[in-house]
Short mmCIF file of C-alpha atoms in Angstrom, two decimals:
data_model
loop_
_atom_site.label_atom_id
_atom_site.label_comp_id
_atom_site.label_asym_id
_atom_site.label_seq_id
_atom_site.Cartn_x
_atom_site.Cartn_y
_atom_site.Cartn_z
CA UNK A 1 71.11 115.59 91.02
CA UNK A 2 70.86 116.13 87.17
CA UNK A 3 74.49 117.62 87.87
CA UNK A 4 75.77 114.84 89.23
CA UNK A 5 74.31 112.67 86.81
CA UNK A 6 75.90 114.10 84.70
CA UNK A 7 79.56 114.10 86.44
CA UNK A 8 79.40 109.97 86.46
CA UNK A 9 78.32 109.73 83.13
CA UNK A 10 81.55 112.09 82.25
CA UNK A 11 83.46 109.69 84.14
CA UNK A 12 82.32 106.14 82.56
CA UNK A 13 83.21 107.91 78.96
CA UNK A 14 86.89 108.81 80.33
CA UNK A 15 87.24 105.31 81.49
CA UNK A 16 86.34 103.52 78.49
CA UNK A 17 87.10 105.40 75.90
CA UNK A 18 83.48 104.85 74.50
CA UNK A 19 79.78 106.06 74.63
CA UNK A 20 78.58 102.68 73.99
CA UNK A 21 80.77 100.58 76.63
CA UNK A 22 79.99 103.89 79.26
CA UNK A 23 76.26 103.45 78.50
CA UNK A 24 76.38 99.55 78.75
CA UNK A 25 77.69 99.97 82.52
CA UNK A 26 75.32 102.65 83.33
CA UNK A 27 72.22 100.71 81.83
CA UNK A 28 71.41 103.83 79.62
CA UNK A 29 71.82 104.09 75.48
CA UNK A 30 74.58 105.13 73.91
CA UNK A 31 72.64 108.33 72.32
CA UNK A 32 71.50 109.28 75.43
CA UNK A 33 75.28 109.04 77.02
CA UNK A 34 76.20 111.23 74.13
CA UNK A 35 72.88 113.17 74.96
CA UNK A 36 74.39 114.09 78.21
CA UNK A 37 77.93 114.65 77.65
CA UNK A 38 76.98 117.69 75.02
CA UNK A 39 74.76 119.63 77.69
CA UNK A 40 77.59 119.01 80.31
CA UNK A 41 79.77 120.69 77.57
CA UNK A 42 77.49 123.04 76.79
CA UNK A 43 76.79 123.64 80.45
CA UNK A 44 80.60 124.34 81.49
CA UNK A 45 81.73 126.02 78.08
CA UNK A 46 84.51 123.82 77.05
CA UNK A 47 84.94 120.81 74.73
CA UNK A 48 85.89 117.68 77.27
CA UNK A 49 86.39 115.26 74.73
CA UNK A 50 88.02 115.10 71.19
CA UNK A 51 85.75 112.81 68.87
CA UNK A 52 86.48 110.92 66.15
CA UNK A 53 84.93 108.20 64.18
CA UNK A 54 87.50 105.67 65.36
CA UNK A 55 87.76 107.24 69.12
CA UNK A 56 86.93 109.41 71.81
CA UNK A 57 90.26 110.87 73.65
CA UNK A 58 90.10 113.51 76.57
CA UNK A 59 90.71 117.68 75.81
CA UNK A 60 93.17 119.55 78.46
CA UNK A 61 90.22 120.55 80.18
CA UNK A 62 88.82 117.51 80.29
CA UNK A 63 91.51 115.67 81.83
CA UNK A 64 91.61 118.29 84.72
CA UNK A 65 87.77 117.51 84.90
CA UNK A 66 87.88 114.34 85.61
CA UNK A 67 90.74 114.65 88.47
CA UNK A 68 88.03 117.08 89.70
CA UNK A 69 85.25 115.17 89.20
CA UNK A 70 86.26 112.07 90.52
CA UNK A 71 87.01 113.14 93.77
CA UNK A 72 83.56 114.62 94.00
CA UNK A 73 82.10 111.33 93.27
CA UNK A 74 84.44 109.62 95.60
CA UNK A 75 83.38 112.31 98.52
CA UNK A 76 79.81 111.60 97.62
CA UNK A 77 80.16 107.87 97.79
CA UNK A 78 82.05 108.21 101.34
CA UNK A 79 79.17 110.79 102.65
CA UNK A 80 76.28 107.40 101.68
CA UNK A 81 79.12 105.05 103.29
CA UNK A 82 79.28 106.99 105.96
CA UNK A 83 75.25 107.61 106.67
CA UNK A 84 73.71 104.63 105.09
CA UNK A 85 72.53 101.87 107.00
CA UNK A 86 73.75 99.28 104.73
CA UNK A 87 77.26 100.67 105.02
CA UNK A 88 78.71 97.62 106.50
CA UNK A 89 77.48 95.19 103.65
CA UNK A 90 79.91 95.36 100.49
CA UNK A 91 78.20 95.48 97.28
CA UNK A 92 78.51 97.33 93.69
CA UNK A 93 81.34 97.14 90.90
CA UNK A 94 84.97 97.17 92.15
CA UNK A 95 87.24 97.48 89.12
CA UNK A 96 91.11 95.70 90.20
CA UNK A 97 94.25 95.52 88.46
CA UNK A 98 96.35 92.61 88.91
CA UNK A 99 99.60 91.16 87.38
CA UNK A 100 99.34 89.00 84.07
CA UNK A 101 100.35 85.87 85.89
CA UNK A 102 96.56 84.97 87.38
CA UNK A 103 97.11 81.73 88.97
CA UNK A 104 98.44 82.95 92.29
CA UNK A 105 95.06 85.03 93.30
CA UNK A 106 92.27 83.40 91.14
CA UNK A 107 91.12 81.12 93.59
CA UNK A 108 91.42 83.52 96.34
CA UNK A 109 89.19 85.61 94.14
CA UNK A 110 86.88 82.54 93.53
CA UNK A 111 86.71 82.65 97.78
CA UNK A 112 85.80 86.05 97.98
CA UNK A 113 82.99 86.46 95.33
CA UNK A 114 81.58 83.39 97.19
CA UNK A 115 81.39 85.40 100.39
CA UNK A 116 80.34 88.53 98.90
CA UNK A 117 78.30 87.80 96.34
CA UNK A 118 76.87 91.04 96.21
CA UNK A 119 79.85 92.60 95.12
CA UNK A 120 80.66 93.04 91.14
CA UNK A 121 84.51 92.20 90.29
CA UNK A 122 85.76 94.18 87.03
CA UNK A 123 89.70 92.40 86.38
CA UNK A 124 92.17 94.06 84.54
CA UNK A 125 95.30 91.75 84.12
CA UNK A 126 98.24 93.47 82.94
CA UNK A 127 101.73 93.85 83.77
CA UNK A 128 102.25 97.38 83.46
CA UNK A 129 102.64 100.24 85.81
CA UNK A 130 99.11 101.45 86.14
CA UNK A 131 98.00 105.26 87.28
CA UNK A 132 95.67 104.02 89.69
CA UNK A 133 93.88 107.34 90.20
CA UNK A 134 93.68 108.33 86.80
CA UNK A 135 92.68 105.10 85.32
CA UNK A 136 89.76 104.79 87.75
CA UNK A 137 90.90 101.98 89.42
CA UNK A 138 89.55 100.54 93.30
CA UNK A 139 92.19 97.99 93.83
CA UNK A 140 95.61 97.64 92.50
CA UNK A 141 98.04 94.25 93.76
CA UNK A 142 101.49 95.12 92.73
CA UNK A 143 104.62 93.62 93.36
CA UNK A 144 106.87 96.16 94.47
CA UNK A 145 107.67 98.93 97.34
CA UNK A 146 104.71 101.61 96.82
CA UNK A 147 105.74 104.79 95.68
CA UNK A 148 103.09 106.62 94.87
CA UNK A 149 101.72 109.19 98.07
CA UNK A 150 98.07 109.13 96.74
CA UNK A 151 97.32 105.58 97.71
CA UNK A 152 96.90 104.08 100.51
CA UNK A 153 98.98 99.94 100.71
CA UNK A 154 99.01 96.68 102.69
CA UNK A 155 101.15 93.97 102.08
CA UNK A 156 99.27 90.70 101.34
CA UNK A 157 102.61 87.95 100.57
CA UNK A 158 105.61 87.19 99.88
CA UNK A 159 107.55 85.14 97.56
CA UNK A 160 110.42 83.80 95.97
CA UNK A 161 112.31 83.38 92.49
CA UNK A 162 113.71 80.64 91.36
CA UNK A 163 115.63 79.62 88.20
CA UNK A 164 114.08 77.14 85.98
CA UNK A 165 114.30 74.94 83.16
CA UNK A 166 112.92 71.86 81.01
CA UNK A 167 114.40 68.48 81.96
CA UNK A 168 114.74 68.20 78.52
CA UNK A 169 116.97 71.14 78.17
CA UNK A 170 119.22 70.53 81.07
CA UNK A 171 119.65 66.70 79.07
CA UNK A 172 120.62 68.78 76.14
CA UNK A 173 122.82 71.79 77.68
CA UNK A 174 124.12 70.69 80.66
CA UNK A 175 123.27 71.63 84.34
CA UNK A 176 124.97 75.11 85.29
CA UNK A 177 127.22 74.20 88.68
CA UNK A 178 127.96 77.81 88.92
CA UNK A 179 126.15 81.05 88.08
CA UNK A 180 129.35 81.68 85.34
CA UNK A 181 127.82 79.01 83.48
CA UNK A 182 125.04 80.67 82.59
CA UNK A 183 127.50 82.43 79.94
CA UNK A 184 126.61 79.26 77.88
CA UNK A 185 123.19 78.98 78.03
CA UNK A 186 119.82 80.05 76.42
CA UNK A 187 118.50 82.65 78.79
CA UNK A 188 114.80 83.95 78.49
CA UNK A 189 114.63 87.49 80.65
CA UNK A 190 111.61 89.87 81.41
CA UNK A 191 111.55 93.58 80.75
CA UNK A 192 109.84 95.86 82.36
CA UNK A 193 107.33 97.53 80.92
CA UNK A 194 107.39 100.69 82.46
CA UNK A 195 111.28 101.64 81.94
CA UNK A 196 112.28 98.79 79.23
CA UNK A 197 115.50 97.76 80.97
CA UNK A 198 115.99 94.22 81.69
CA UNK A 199 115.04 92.65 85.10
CA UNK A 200 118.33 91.43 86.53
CA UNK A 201 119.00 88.50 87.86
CA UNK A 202 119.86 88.84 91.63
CA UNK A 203 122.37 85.54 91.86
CA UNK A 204 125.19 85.49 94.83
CA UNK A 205 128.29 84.03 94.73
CA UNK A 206 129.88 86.00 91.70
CA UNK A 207 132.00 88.93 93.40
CA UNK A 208 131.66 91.06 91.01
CA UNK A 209 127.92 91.17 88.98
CA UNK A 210 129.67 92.70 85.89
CA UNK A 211 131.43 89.54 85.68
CA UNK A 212 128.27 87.78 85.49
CA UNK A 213 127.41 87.96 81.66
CA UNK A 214 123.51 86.40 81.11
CA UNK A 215 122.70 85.84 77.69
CA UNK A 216 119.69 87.08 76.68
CA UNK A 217 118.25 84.62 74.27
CA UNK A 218 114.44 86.02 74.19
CA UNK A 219 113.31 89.08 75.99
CA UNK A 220 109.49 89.63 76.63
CA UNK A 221 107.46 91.55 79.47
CA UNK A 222 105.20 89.00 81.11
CA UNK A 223 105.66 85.47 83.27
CA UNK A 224 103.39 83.73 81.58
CA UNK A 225 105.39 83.71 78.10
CA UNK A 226 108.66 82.99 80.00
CA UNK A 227 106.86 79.67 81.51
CA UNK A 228 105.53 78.83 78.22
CA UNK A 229 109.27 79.08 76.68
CA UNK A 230 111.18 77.49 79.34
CA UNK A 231 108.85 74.63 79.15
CA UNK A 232 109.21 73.64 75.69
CA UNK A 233 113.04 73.45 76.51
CA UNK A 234 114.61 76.45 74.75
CA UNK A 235 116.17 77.85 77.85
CA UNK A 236 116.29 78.96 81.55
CA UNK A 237 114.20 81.36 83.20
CA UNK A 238 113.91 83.27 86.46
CA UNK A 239 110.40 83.03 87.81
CA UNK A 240 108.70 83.55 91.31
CA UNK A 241 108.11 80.13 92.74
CA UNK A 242 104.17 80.61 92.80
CA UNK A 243 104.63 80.44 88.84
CA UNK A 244 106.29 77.51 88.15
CA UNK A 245 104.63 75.38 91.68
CA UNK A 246 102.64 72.86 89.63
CA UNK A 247 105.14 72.43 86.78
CA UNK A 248 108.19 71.83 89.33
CA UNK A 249 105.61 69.09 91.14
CA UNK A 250 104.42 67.29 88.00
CA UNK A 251 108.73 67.37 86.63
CA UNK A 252 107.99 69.22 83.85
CA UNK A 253 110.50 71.94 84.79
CA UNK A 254 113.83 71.49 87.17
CA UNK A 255 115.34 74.52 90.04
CA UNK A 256 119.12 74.94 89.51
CA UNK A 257 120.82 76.73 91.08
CA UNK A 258 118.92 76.85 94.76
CA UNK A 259 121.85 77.63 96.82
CA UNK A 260 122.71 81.25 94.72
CA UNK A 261 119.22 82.45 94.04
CA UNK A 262 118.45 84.87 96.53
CA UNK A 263 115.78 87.14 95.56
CA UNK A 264 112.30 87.60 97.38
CA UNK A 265 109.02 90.19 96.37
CA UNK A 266 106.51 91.36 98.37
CA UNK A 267 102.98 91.58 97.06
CA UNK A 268 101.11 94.93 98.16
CA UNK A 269 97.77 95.92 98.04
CA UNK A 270 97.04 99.36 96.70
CA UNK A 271 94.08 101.71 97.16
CA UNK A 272 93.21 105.44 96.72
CA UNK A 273 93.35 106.89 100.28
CA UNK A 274 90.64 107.72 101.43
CA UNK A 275 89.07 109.09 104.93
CA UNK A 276 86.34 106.28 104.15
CA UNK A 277 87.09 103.53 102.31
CA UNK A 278 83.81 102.53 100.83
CA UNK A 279 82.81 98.46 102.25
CA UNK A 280 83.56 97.06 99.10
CA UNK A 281 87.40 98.07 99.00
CA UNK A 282 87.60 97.26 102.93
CA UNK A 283 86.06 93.50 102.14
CA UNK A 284 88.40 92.94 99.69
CA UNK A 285 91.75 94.37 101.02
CA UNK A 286 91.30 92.96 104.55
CA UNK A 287 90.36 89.41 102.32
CA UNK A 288 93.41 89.26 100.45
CA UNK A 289 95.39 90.16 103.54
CA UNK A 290 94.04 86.92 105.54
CA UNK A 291 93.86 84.69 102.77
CA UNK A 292 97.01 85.73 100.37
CA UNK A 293 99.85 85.06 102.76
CA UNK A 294 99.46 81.28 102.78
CA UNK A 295 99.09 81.43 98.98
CA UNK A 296 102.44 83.21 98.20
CA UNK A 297 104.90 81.18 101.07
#
Protein backbone atom coordinates (compact mmCIF):
# COMPACT_ATOMS: atom_id res chain seq x y z
CA UNK A 1 0.00 0.00 0.00
CA UNK A 2 2.93 2.37 0.98
CA UNK A 3 3.95 1.49 -2.77
CA UNK A 4 1.13 2.59 -4.18
CA UNK A 5 0.96 5.55 -2.19
CA UNK A 6 3.59 6.38 -3.39
CA UNK A 7 2.82 5.75 -7.32
CA UNK A 8 -0.27 8.47 -7.01
CA UNK A 9 1.64 10.86 -5.29
CA UNK A 10 4.31 10.47 -8.37
CA UNK A 11 1.48 11.03 -10.52
CA UNK A 12 -0.22 14.36 -8.96
CA UNK A 13 3.57 15.93 -9.20
CA UNK A 14 3.71 14.96 -13.10
CA UNK A 15 0.39 16.53 -13.54
CA UNK A 16 0.96 19.74 -12.00
CA UNK A 17 4.15 20.48 -12.31
CA UNK A 18 4.28 21.25 -8.46
CA UNK A 19 4.71 19.71 -4.91
CA UNK A 20 2.51 22.23 -3.48
CA UNK A 21 -0.57 22.11 -6.07
CA UNK A 22 0.05 17.86 -5.94
CA UNK A 23 -0.16 18.06 -2.12
CA UNK A 24 -3.20 20.52 -2.14
CA UNK A 25 -5.26 17.73 -4.18
CA UNK A 26 -4.05 14.95 -2.12
CA UNK A 27 -4.82 16.80 1.29
CA UNK A 28 -1.12 16.17 2.39
CA UNK A 29 1.86 19.05 2.79
CA UNK A 30 3.96 19.96 0.36
CA UNK A 31 7.18 18.64 2.45
CA UNK A 32 5.70 15.55 2.92
CA UNK A 33 4.87 15.22 -1.08
CA UNK A 34 8.50 15.99 -1.50
CA UNK A 35 9.04 13.52 1.51
CA UNK A 36 7.73 10.82 -0.63
CA UNK A 37 8.89 11.45 -4.02
CA UNK A 38 12.79 11.15 -2.69
CA UNK A 39 12.22 7.55 -1.11
CA UNK A 40 10.32 6.55 -4.37
CA UNK A 41 13.61 7.78 -6.03
CA UNK A 42 15.62 6.38 -3.73
CA UNK A 43 13.57 3.21 -3.79
CA UNK A 44 13.80 2.64 -7.75
CA UNK A 45 17.42 4.18 -8.25
CA UNK A 46 16.76 6.87 -10.70
CA UNK A 47 16.11 10.63 -10.55
CA UNK A 48 12.21 11.06 -11.86
CA UNK A 49 12.15 14.61 -11.76
CA UNK A 50 14.56 17.54 -12.65
CA UNK A 51 14.16 20.37 -9.88
CA UNK A 52 14.64 23.72 -9.99
CA UNK A 53 13.77 26.70 -7.98
CA UNK A 54 11.37 27.98 -10.64
CA UNK A 55 10.07 24.26 -11.69
CA UNK A 56 9.81 20.72 -11.49
CA UNK A 57 10.03 18.98 -15.17
CA UNK A 58 10.03 15.07 -15.69
CA UNK A 59 13.68 12.93 -16.30
CA UNK A 60 13.57 10.19 -19.30
CA UNK A 61 12.86 7.77 -16.78
CA UNK A 62 10.39 9.49 -15.31
CA UNK A 63 8.28 10.07 -18.18
CA UNK A 64 8.32 6.24 -18.95
CA UNK A 65 7.22 5.98 -15.20
CA UNK A 66 4.41 7.62 -15.32
CA UNK A 67 3.04 5.83 -18.70
CA UNK A 68 3.75 2.84 -16.37
CA UNK A 69 2.37 4.02 -13.48
CA UNK A 70 -0.70 5.31 -14.61
CA UNK A 71 -1.97 2.37 -16.03
CA UNK A 72 -1.39 0.63 -12.75
CA UNK A 73 -3.50 3.11 -11.04
CA UNK A 74 -6.07 2.97 -13.73
CA UNK A 75 -6.12 -1.12 -13.37
CA UNK A 76 -6.42 -0.60 -9.67
CA UNK A 77 -9.27 1.83 -9.90
CA UNK A 78 -11.17 -0.64 -12.46
CA UNK A 79 -10.43 -3.80 -10.00
CA UNK A 80 -12.60 -1.32 -6.84
CA UNK A 81 -15.11 -0.43 -9.85
CA UNK A 82 -15.43 -3.63 -10.62
CA UNK A 83 -15.86 -5.24 -6.83
CA UNK A 84 -17.18 -2.37 -4.90
CA UNK A 85 -20.61 -2.11 -4.01
CA UNK A 86 -20.90 1.48 -4.67
CA UNK A 87 -19.70 0.94 -8.21
CA UNK A 88 -22.79 2.16 -9.80
CA UNK A 89 -22.83 5.64 -7.95
CA UNK A 90 -20.35 8.23 -9.71
CA UNK A 91 -18.31 10.17 -7.41
CA UNK A 92 -14.53 11.57 -7.08
CA UNK A 93 -12.52 14.20 -9.30
CA UNK A 94 -12.96 13.90 -13.10
CA UNK A 95 -10.47 16.26 -14.74
CA UNK A 96 -12.11 17.34 -18.68
CA UNK A 97 -10.76 19.25 -21.40
CA UNK A 98 -13.00 21.23 -23.44
CA UNK A 99 -12.72 23.87 -26.27
CA UNK A 100 -12.15 27.67 -25.29
CA UNK A 101 -15.57 28.62 -26.52
CA UNK A 102 -17.62 27.50 -23.06
CA UNK A 103 -21.03 28.61 -23.79
CA UNK A 104 -22.18 25.63 -25.78
CA UNK A 105 -21.66 22.93 -22.75
CA UNK A 106 -21.73 25.11 -19.53
CA UNK A 107 -25.16 24.67 -18.80
CA UNK A 108 -25.18 21.13 -19.73
CA UNK A 109 -22.40 20.93 -17.19
CA UNK A 110 -24.51 23.04 -14.69
CA UNK A 111 -27.27 19.86 -15.36
CA UNK A 112 -24.97 17.28 -14.64
CA UNK A 113 -23.20 18.44 -11.38
CA UNK A 114 -26.86 18.91 -10.25
CA UNK A 115 -27.52 15.23 -10.77
CA UNK A 116 -24.32 14.02 -9.57
CA UNK A 117 -23.37 16.01 -7.04
CA UNK A 118 -21.04 13.69 -5.73
CA UNK A 119 -18.85 13.94 -8.50
CA UNK A 120 -15.80 16.66 -8.53
CA UNK A 121 -15.46 18.49 -12.10
CA UNK A 122 -11.69 19.74 -12.76
CA UNK A 123 -12.17 22.07 -16.42
CA UNK A 124 -9.46 22.71 -18.54
CA UNK A 125 -10.57 25.09 -21.44
CA UNK A 126 -8.20 25.30 -24.15
CA UNK A 127 -8.11 25.03 -27.75
CA UNK A 128 -5.23 22.98 -28.33
CA UNK A 129 -4.63 19.44 -29.28
CA UNK A 130 -4.32 17.79 -25.94
CA UNK A 131 -2.37 14.22 -25.21
CA UNK A 132 -5.13 12.91 -23.36
CA UNK A 133 -3.20 10.01 -21.84
CA UNK A 134 -0.23 11.77 -21.01
CA UNK A 135 -1.74 14.83 -19.61
CA UNK A 136 -3.89 12.78 -17.23
CA UNK A 137 -6.96 13.66 -18.56
CA UNK A 138 -10.74 11.59 -17.94
CA UNK A 139 -12.71 13.37 -20.53
CA UNK A 140 -11.73 15.14 -23.62
CA UNK A 141 -14.82 16.93 -26.11
CA UNK A 142 -13.13 17.68 -29.32
CA UNK A 143 -14.34 18.76 -32.45
CA UNK A 144 -12.95 16.64 -34.98
CA UNK A 145 -12.72 12.85 -36.43
CA UNK A 146 -10.70 10.92 -33.53
CA UNK A 147 -7.48 9.78 -34.44
CA UNK A 148 -5.86 8.69 -31.75
CA UNK A 149 -6.22 4.43 -31.13
CA UNK A 150 -5.77 4.81 -27.30
CA UNK A 151 -9.11 6.36 -26.61
CA UNK A 152 -12.13 5.26 -26.70
CA UNK A 153 -15.11 8.25 -28.61
CA UNK A 154 -18.84 9.01 -28.91
CA UNK A 155 -20.22 11.63 -30.78
CA UNK A 156 -22.35 14.04 -28.67
CA UNK A 157 -23.53 17.00 -31.70
CA UNK A 158 -23.32 18.53 -34.46
CA UNK A 159 -23.10 21.91 -35.83
CA UNK A 160 -22.74 24.44 -38.28
CA UNK A 161 -20.55 27.56 -39.43
CA UNK A 162 -21.68 30.46 -40.48
CA UNK A 163 -20.15 33.75 -41.70
CA UNK A 164 -20.68 36.75 -39.65
CA UNK A 165 -20.41 40.30 -39.23
CA UNK A 166 -21.41 43.68 -37.34
CA UNK A 167 -24.39 45.51 -38.85
CA UNK A 168 -22.28 48.25 -38.50
CA UNK A 169 -19.64 46.91 -40.72
CA UNK A 170 -21.78 45.61 -43.47
CA UNK A 171 -23.25 49.69 -43.35
CA UNK A 172 -19.66 50.58 -43.81
CA UNK A 173 -18.23 47.82 -46.38
CA UNK A 174 -20.88 46.63 -48.19
CA UNK A 175 -22.71 43.20 -48.12
CA UNK A 176 -20.58 40.47 -50.11
CA UNK A 177 -23.27 39.01 -52.94
CA UNK A 178 -20.67 36.55 -53.85
CA UNK A 179 -17.91 34.67 -52.04
CA UNK A 180 -15.29 36.77 -54.66
CA UNK A 181 -16.19 39.66 -52.70
CA UNK A 182 -14.66 38.70 -49.85
CA UNK A 183 -11.34 39.86 -51.81
CA UNK A 184 -12.42 43.31 -50.42
CA UNK A 185 -13.09 42.81 -47.08
CA UNK A 186 -11.58 42.69 -43.51
CA UNK A 187 -11.36 39.01 -42.78
CA UNK A 188 -10.58 37.72 -39.14
CA UNK A 189 -9.41 33.76 -39.54
CA UNK A 190 -8.47 31.10 -36.82
CA UNK A 191 -5.28 29.08 -36.76
CA UNK A 192 -4.84 26.10 -35.50
CA UNK A 193 -2.91 25.59 -32.82
CA UNK A 194 -1.58 22.36 -33.29
CA UNK A 195 -0.12 22.77 -37.04
CA UNK A 196 -0.33 26.81 -37.38
CA UNK A 197 -1.91 26.79 -40.84
CA UNK A 198 -4.97 28.72 -41.32
CA UNK A 199 -8.49 27.15 -41.01
CA UNK A 200 -10.00 27.50 -44.47
CA UNK A 201 -12.99 28.62 -45.27
CA UNK A 202 -15.14 25.82 -46.87
CA UNK A 203 -17.48 28.29 -49.24
CA UNK A 204 -19.19 26.66 -52.59
CA UNK A 205 -19.88 28.24 -55.56
CA UNK A 206 -16.25 29.38 -56.59
CA UNK A 207 -14.99 26.55 -59.11
CA UNK A 208 -11.86 26.79 -58.39
CA UNK A 209 -10.82 27.54 -54.33
CA UNK A 210 -7.46 29.05 -55.50
CA UNK A 211 -9.47 31.62 -57.06
CA UNK A 212 -10.98 32.40 -53.86
CA UNK A 213 -8.40 34.89 -52.27
CA UNK A 214 -9.60 35.67 -48.29
CA UNK A 215 -7.82 38.38 -46.79
CA UNK A 216 -6.55 37.77 -43.70
CA UNK A 217 -6.93 40.90 -41.72
CA UNK A 218 -6.23 39.37 -38.02
CA UNK A 219 -5.28 35.84 -37.39
CA UNK A 220 -5.69 34.35 -33.79
CA UNK A 221 -6.36 30.66 -32.43
CA UNK A 222 -9.58 30.80 -30.45
CA UNK A 223 -13.58 31.68 -31.18
CA UNK A 224 -13.98 33.69 -28.56
CA UNK A 225 -11.48 36.56 -29.83
CA UNK A 226 -12.94 36.22 -33.39
CA UNK A 227 -16.58 37.05 -31.80
CA UNK A 228 -15.17 39.76 -29.81
CA UNK A 229 -13.57 41.35 -33.19
CA UNK A 230 -16.32 40.82 -35.52
CA UNK A 231 -18.55 42.47 -33.09
CA UNK A 232 -16.95 45.70 -32.73
CA UNK A 233 -17.24 45.89 -36.63
CA UNK A 234 -13.68 45.42 -37.93
CA UNK A 235 -14.53 42.50 -40.13
CA UNK A 236 -16.15 39.11 -41.02
CA UNK A 237 -15.69 35.95 -39.39
CA UNK A 238 -16.46 32.27 -39.81
CA UNK A 239 -17.91 30.85 -36.63
CA UNK A 240 -20.01 27.68 -35.67
CA UNK A 241 -23.56 28.84 -35.24
CA UNK A 242 -23.65 27.81 -31.41
CA UNK A 243 -21.11 30.86 -31.08
CA UNK A 244 -22.65 33.61 -32.46
CA UNK A 245 -26.74 32.20 -31.45
CA UNK A 246 -27.46 35.03 -29.00
CA UNK A 247 -25.63 37.80 -30.87
CA UNK A 248 -27.44 36.88 -34.34
CA UNK A 249 -30.95 36.97 -32.06
CA UNK A 250 -30.32 40.24 -30.21
CA UNK A 251 -28.91 41.92 -34.16
CA UNK A 252 -25.76 42.55 -32.96
CA UNK A 253 -24.11 40.48 -35.72
CA UNK A 254 -25.67 39.64 -39.42
CA UNK A 255 -25.18 35.79 -41.59
CA UNK A 256 -24.12 36.54 -45.20
CA UNK A 257 -23.65 34.49 -47.24
CA UNK A 258 -26.20 31.43 -46.11
CA UNK A 259 -26.69 29.92 -49.41
CA UNK A 260 -22.52 29.16 -49.98
CA UNK A 261 -21.54 28.25 -46.47
CA UNK A 262 -21.48 24.69 -46.30
CA UNK A 263 -19.43 23.42 -43.57
CA UNK A 264 -20.66 21.20 -40.54
CA UNK A 265 -18.42 19.63 -37.24
CA UNK A 266 -19.13 16.98 -35.20
CA UNK A 267 -18.47 17.17 -31.50
CA UNK A 268 -16.91 13.81 -30.02
CA UNK A 269 -16.45 12.67 -26.75
CA UNK A 270 -13.09 11.21 -25.91
CA UNK A 271 -11.96 8.79 -23.18
CA UNK A 272 -8.99 6.46 -22.38
CA UNK A 273 -10.26 2.94 -23.28
CA UNK A 274 -10.69 1.09 -20.88
CA UNK A 275 -12.17 -2.62 -20.09
CA UNK A 276 -14.01 -0.64 -17.15
CA UNK A 277 -14.75 2.66 -17.42
CA UNK A 278 -14.86 3.83 -13.88
CA UNK A 279 -18.92 5.37 -13.02
CA UNK A 280 -17.79 8.71 -13.08
CA UNK A 281 -16.57 8.76 -16.86
CA UNK A 282 -19.76 6.51 -17.80
CA UNK A 283 -22.19 9.33 -16.00
CA UNK A 284 -20.74 11.87 -17.78
CA UNK A 285 -20.20 10.52 -21.38
CA UNK A 286 -23.64 8.85 -21.58
CA UNK A 287 -24.89 12.68 -20.08
CA UNK A 288 -23.45 14.64 -22.70
CA UNK A 289 -24.62 12.15 -25.28
CA UNK A 290 -28.48 12.64 -24.23
CA UNK A 291 -28.32 16.11 -23.43
CA UNK A 292 -25.62 17.68 -26.08
CA UNK A 293 -27.41 16.89 -29.30
CA UNK A 294 -30.26 19.35 -28.78
CA UNK A 295 -27.68 21.92 -27.68
CA UNK A 296 -25.49 21.87 -30.87
CA UNK A 297 -28.64 21.57 -33.77
Amino acid sequence: MDSLSGLTVFVQVAETRSFVAAGRLLGISASAVGKSMTRLEKKLGVRLFHRSTRSITLSAEGALFLERSRRILSEIEAAEVELSQEAGTPQGRLRISLPMMSALMLQVLVEFMREYPRVELDLDFTDRLVDVIEEGFDIVIRAGEPTDSRLAARKVGTYSSVLVASPQYLAQRGIPKHPADLSVHSCIHYRFPHSGKLEPWELCGAKDKAELSIPASMICNNIETRLHFSLQGLGIAYLPEFAVRQALSEGRLCTILDSYSKRTGVFYVLWPASKYPSPKVRALVNFLCEHFLKDTT
